[in-house]
GROMACS .gro file of C-alpha atoms in nm:
model
   82
    1ALA     CA    1   0.019  -0.034   0.014
    2THR     CA    2   0.141   0.322  -0.096
    3VAL     CA    3   0.056   0.624   0.036
    4SER     CA    4  -0.082   1.049  -0.114
    5HIS     CA    5  -0.230   1.220   0.061
    6ASN     CA    6  -0.565   1.156   0.080
    7LEU     CA    7  -0.535   0.855  -0.136
    8VAL     CA    8  -0.421   0.496  -0.081
    9ILE     CA    9  -0.260   0.256  -0.402
   10VAL     CA   10  -0.270  -0.086  -0.323
   11ARG     CA   11  -0.209  -0.366  -0.576
   12THR     CA   12  -0.323  -0.758  -0.611
   13PRO     CA   13  -0.333  -1.064  -0.824
   14PRO     CA   14  -0.382  -1.024  -1.110
   15GLY     CA   15  -0.766  -1.066  -1.094
   16ALA     CA   16  -0.800  -1.026  -0.741
   17ALA     CA   17  -0.854  -0.627  -0.721
   18GLY     CA   18  -1.197  -0.637  -0.799
   19PHE     CA   19  -1.356  -0.863  -0.532
   20LEU     CA   20  -1.084  -0.677  -0.291
   21ALA     CA   21  -1.214  -0.343  -0.336
   22SER     CA   22  -1.559  -0.469  -0.351
   23ALA     CA   23  -1.512  -0.582   0.029
   24LEU     CA   24  -1.292  -0.289   0.093
   25ASP     CA   25  -1.678  -0.084  -0.027
   26HIS     CA   26  -1.871  -0.275   0.203
   27SER     CA   27  -1.658  -0.207   0.553
   28GLU     CA   28  -1.710   0.012   0.850
   29LEU     CA   29  -1.372   0.136   0.794
   30SER     CA   30  -1.441   0.517   0.797
   31ASP     CA   31  -1.164   0.685   0.748
   32VAL     CA   32  -1.229   0.497   0.391
   33LEU     CA   33  -1.502   0.721   0.055
   34GLY     CA   34  -1.458   0.506  -0.097
   35THR     CA   35  -1.251   0.307  -0.417
   36ILE     CA   36  -1.258   0.257  -0.798
   37ALA     CA   37  -0.995  -0.148  -0.943
   38GLY     CA   38  -0.877  -0.248  -1.225
   39ASP     CA   39  -0.703  -0.582  -1.255
   40ASP     CA   40  -0.510  -0.539  -1.020
   41THR     CA   41  -0.478  -0.189  -0.862
   42ILE     CA   42  -0.718  -0.025  -0.629
   43MET     CA   43  -0.713   0.338  -0.582
   44LEU     CA   44  -0.923   0.410  -0.210
   45THR     CA   45  -0.966   0.746  -0.113
   46THR     CA   46  -1.026   0.834   0.195
   47THR     CA   47  -1.083   1.139   0.489
   48GLY     CA   48  -0.727   1.289   0.454
   49THR     CA   49  -0.344   1.199   0.483
   50ALA     CA   50  -0.271   1.102   0.828
   51ALA     CA   51  -0.665   0.855   0.716
   52SER     CA   52  -0.407   0.737   0.442
   53LYS     CA   53  -0.159   0.679   0.664
   54ARG     CA   54  -0.351   0.519   0.941
   55THR     CA   55  -0.569   0.295   0.622
   56ALA     CA   56  -0.281   0.187   0.518
   57ALA     CA   57  -0.085   0.064   0.769
   58TYR     CA   58  -0.386  -0.109   0.868
   59LEU     CA   59  -0.388  -0.341   0.531
   60LEU     CA   60  -0.064  -0.380   0.558
   61SER     CA   61  -0.039  -0.529   0.848
   62VAL     CA   62  -0.362  -0.780   0.746
   63ALA     CA   63  -0.161  -0.902   0.485
   64ASP     CA   64   0.097  -0.996   0.675
   65PRO     CA   65   0.042  -1.023   1.055
   66ALA     CA   66   0.387  -1.027   1.126
   67ARG     CA   67   0.385  -0.569   1.087
   68GLN     CA   68   0.137  -0.547   1.370
   69SER     CA   69  -0.103  -0.656   1.593
   70ASP     CA   70  -0.352  -0.701   1.900
   71HIS     CA   71  -0.210  -0.863   2.151
   72ALA     CA   72  -0.492  -1.174   2.067
   73GLY     CA   73  -0.215  -1.135   1.726
   74ARG     CA   74  -0.528  -1.004   1.552
   75PRO     CA   75  -0.468  -0.769   1.352
   76ALA     CA   76  -0.495  -0.421   1.448
   77TYR     CA   77  -0.769  -0.115   1.315
   78PRO     CA   78  -0.647   0.225   1.239
   79GLU     CA   79  -0.808   0.452   1.503
   80GLY     CA   80  -1.206   0.583   1.457
   81ALA     CA   81  -1.285   0.221   1.313
   82PRO     CA   82  -1.434  -0.046   1.497
   0.00000   0.00000   0.00000
């Protein structure tokens, strides 16, 4: 995941971007305003730079749980998410 102001760019395996973008659109991540998906890339629009950084950190922690987790081993949610 790469951050640029209110945007987060996410790379996926070929053909997976639409599925992941739909899941993100239907999630309860309050920082995410919406997504646009291609074949292997998703552009997320967030509420601002800080929100983009939180969202990217969360997505990276889900993709690689060793990066960051709570004490129960679950991915840490970004601030403002359930």
